[in-house]
CSV table of C-alpha atoms in Angstrom, one decimal:
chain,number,residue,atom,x,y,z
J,507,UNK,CA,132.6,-14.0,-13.8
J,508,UNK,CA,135.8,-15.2,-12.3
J,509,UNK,CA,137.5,-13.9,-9.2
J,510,UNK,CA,139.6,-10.5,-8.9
J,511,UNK,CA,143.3,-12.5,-8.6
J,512,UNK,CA,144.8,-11.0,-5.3
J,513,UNK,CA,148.3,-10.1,-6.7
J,514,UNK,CA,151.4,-9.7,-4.0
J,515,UNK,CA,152.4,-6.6,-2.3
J,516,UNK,CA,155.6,-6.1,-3.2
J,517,UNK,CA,158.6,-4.9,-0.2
J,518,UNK,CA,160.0,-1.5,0.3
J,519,UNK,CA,163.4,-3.0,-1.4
J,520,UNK,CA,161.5,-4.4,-4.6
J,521,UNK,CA,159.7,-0.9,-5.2
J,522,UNK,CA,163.3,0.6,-4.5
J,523,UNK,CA,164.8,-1.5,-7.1
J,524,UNK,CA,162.2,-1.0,-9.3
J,525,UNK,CA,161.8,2.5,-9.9
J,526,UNK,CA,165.1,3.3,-11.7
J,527,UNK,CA,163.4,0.6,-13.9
J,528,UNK,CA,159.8,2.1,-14.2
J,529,UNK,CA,161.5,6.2,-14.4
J,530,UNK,CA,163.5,5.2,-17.4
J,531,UNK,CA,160.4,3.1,-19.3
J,532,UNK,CA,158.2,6.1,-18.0
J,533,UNK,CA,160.6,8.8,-19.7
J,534,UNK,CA,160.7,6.6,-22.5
J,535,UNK,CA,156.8,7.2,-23.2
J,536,UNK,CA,157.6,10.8,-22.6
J,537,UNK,CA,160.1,11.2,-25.6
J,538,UNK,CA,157.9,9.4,-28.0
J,539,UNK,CA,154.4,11.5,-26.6
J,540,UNK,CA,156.2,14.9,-26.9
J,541,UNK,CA,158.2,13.5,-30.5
J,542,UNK,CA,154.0,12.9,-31.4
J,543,UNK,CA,152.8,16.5,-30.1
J,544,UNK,CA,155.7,18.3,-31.3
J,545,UNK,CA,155.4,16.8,-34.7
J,546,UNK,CA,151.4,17.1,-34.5
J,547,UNK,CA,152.0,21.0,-33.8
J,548,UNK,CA,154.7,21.1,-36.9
J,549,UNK,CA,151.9,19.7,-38.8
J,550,UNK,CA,149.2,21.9,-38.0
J,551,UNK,CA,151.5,25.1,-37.9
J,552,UNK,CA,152.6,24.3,-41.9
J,553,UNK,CA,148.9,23.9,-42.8
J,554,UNK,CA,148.3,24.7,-46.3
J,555,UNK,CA,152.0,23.9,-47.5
J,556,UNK,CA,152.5,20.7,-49.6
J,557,UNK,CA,156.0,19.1,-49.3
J,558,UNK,CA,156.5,15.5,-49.5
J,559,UNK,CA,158.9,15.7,-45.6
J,560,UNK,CA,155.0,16.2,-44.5
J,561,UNK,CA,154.1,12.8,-45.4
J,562,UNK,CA,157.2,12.0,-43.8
J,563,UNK,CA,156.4,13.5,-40.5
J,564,UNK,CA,153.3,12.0,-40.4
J,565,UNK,CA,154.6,8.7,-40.8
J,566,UNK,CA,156.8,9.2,-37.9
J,567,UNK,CA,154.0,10.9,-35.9
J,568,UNK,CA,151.9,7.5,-36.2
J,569,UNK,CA,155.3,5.3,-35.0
J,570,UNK,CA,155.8,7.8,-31.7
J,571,UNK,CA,152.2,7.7,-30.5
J,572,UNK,CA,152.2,3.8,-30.9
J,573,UNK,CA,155.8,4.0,-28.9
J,574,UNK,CA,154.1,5.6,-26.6
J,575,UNK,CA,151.0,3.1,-25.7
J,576,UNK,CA,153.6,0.3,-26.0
J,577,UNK,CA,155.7,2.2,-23.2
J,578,UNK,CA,152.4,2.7,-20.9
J,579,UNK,CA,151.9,-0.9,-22.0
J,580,UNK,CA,155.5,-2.0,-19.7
J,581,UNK,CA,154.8,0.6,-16.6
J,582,UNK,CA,151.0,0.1,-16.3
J,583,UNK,CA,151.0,-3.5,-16.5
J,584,UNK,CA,148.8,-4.8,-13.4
J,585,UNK,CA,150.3,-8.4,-13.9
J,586,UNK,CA,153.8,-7.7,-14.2
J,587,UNK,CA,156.2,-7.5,-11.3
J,588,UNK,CA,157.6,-4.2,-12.3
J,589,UNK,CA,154.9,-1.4,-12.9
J,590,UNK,CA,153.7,1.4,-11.6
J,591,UNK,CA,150.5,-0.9,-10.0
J,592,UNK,CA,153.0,-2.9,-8.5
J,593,UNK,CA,154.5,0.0,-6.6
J,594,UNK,CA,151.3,1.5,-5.5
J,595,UNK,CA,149.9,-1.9,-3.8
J,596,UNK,CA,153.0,-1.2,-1.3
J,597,UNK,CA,152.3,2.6,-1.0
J,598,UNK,CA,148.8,1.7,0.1
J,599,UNK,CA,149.9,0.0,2.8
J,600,UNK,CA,149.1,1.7,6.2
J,601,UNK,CA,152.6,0.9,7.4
J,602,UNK,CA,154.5,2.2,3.7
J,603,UNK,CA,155.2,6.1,4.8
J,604,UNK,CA,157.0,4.6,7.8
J,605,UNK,CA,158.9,2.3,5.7
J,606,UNK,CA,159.7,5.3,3.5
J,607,UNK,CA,161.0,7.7,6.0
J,608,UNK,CA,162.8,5.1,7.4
J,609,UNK,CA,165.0,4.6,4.2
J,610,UNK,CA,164.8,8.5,3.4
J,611,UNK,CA,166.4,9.6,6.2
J,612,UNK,CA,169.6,7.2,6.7
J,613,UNK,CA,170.8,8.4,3.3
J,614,UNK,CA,170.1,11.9,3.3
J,615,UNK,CA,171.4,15.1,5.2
J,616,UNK,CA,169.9,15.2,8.4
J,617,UNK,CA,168.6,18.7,8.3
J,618,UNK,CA,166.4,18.1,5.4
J,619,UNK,CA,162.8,17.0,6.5
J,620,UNK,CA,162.1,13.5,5.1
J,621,UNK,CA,158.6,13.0,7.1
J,622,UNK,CA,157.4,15.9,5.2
J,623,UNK,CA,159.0,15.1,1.7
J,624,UNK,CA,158.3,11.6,2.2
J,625,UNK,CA,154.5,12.3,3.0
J,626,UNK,CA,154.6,14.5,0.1
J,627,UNK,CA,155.5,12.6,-2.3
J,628,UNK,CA,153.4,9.8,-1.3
J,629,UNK,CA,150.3,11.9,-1.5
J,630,UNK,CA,150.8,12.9,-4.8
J,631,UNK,CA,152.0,9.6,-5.7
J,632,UNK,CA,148.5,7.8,-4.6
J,633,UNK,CA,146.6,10.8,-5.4
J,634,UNK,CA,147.4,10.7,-9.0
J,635,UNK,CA,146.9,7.0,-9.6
J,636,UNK,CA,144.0,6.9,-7.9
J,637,UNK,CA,142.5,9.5,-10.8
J,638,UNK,CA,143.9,7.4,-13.8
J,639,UNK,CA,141.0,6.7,-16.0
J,640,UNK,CA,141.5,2.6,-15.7
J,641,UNK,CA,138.4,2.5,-17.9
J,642,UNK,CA,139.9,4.4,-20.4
J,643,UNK,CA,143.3,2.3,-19.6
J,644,UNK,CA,141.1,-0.8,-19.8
J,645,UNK,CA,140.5,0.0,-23.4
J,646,UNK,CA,144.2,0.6,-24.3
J,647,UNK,CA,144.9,-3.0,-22.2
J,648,UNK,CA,142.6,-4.8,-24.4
J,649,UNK,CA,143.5,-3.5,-27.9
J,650,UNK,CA,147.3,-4.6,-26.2
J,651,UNK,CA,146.3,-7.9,-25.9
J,652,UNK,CA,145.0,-8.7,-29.2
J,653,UNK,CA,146.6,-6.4,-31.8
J,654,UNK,CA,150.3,-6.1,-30.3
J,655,UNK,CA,151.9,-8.2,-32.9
J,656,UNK,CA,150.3,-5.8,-35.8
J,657,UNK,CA,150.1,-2.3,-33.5
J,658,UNK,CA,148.7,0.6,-36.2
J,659,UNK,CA,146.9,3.7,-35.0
J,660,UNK,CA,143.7,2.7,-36.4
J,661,UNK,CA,142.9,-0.1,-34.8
J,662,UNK,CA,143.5,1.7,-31.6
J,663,UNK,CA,140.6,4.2,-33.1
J,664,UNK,CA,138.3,1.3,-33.4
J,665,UNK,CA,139.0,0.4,-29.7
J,666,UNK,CA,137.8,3.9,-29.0
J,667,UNK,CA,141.4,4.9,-27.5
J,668,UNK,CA,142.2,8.5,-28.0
J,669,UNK,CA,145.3,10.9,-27.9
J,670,UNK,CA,143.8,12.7,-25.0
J,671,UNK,CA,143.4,9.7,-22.7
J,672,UNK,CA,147.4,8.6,-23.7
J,673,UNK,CA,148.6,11.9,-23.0
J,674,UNK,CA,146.6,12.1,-19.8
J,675,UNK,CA,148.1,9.0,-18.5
J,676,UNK,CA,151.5,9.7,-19.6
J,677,UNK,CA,151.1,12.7,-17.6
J,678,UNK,CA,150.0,10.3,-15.0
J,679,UNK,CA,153.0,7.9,-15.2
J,680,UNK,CA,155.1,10.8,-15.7
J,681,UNK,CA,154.0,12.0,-12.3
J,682,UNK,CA,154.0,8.7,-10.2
J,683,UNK,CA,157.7,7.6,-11.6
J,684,UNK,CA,159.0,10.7,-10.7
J,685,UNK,CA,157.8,11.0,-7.1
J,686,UNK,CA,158.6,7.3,-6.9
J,687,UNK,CA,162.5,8.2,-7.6
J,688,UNK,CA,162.1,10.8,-5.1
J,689,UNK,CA,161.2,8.4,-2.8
J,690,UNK,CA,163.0,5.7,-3.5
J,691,UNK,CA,166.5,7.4,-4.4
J,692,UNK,CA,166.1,11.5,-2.9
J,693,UNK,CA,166.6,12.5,-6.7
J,694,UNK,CA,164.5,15.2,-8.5
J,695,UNK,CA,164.5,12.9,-12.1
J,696,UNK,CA,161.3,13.7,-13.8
J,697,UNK,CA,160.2,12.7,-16.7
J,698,UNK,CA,157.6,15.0,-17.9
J,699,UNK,CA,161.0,17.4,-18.6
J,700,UNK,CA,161.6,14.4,-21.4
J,701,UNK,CA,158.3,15.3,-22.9
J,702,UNK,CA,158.2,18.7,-22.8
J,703,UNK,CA,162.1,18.8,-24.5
J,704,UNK,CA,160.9,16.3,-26.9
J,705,UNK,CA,157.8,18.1,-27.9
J,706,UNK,CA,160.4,21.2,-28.3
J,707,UNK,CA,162.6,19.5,-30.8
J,708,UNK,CA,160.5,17.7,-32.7
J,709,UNK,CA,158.8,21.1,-33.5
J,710,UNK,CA,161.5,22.9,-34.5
J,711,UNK,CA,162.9,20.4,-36.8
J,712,UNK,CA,159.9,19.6,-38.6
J,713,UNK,CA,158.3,23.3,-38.5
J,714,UNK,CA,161.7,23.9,-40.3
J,715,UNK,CA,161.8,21.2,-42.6
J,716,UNK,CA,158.1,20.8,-43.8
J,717,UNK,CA,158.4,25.0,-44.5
J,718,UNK,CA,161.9,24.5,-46.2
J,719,UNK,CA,160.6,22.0,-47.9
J,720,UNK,CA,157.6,23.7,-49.3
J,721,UNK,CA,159.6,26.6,-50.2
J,722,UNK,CA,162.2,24.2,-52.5
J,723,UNK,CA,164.7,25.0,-49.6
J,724,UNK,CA,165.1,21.3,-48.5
J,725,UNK,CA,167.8,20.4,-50.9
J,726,UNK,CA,170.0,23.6,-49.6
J,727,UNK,CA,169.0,22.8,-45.9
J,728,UNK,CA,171.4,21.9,-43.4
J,729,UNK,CA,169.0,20.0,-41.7
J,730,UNK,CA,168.9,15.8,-42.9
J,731,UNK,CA,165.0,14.4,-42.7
J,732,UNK,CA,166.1,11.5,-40.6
């Protein structure tokens, strides 16, 4: 077996550079997870009704989910520079809080309490990656590796990856980014709210058009299957 590669621990300044970087890749995964749910909910709520934007949605439901791995893909990544691994090798440092704080305060009002939000956010920060499933991730990573030039849904089945364990670790990622920014920047910029908008829309417009559709309503409908 070869040896676990020791990769660098980046500084406080390439984590702060970073995380604009990893917050927008991470809310990208959350539009296409909550485009996947919300569709997946249209589809299950218009049970029983056959319309042709059905097959549609479905087709788009299989493109958002595969968005989505090939998002966790680019924030997960344990090799690459910028990820969400990357930024947690720093935070586990002994001396990173300090660091933190440091930064925090000279850019924020004075009265707000940046040992405590700092401390915070760092908790939840290492708290959450330290529950990620990276055996489940592991399975993700290695169906990455050899099917990413031909990414389908079913071939992600036969690597035993499931819908659960991505929406679990876009919930993750969701969660890390978005204490990251806070850390990082002082902004409250989290992604999850892409998701859960995202799941939103893409409910209502497909609940709406698979029904209208069913109903011959399509052809009168405002609404354009995109």
């Amino acid at each position: 077996m070869m040896p676990k590669v020791e990769l660098p621990i980046p500084t406080f300044q390439q984590v702060a550079r970073m995380a604009p970087e990893l917050n927008s890749w991470t809310s990208m995964a959350a539009r296409a997870y909550g485009m996947y749910s919300g569709i997946n909910e249209a589809i299950k709520m218009t049970r029983g009704k056959n319309a042709l934007a059905k097959e549609r949605a479905n087709e788009i439901r299989q493109e958002m989910i595969m968005m989505t791995l090939i998002r966790l893909f680019a924030v997960m990544d344990r090799q690459s520079e910028v990820s969400l691994q990357s930024a947690y090798r720093f935070l586990n440092q002994p001396t990173a809080l300090a660091e933190v704080v440091q930064w925090y305060s000279s850019g924020q009002d004075p009265t707000v309490d940046a040992p405590a939000t700092c401390s915070a956010a760092l908790d939840k920060f290492l708290s959450v990656y330290r529950q990620v499933d990276f055996k489940g991730f592991g399975r993700i990573q290695s169906f990455r590796n050899g099917q990413i030039a031909h990414i389908a849904w079913p071939d992600a089945e036969k690597a035993k990856v499931t819908y659960s364990e991505v929406e679990t670790m876009v919930r993750a990622c969701c969660e890390m980014a978005g204490q990251l920014t806070l850390m990082t920047s002082g902004l409250n910029d989290w992604p999850d709210e892409h998701l859960n908008e995202a799941h939103h829309d893409a409910y209502e417009f497909w609940h709406a058009a698979i029904s209208a559709d069913a109903e011959g309503r399509l052809e009168d409908s405002k609404e354009a299957i995109p």
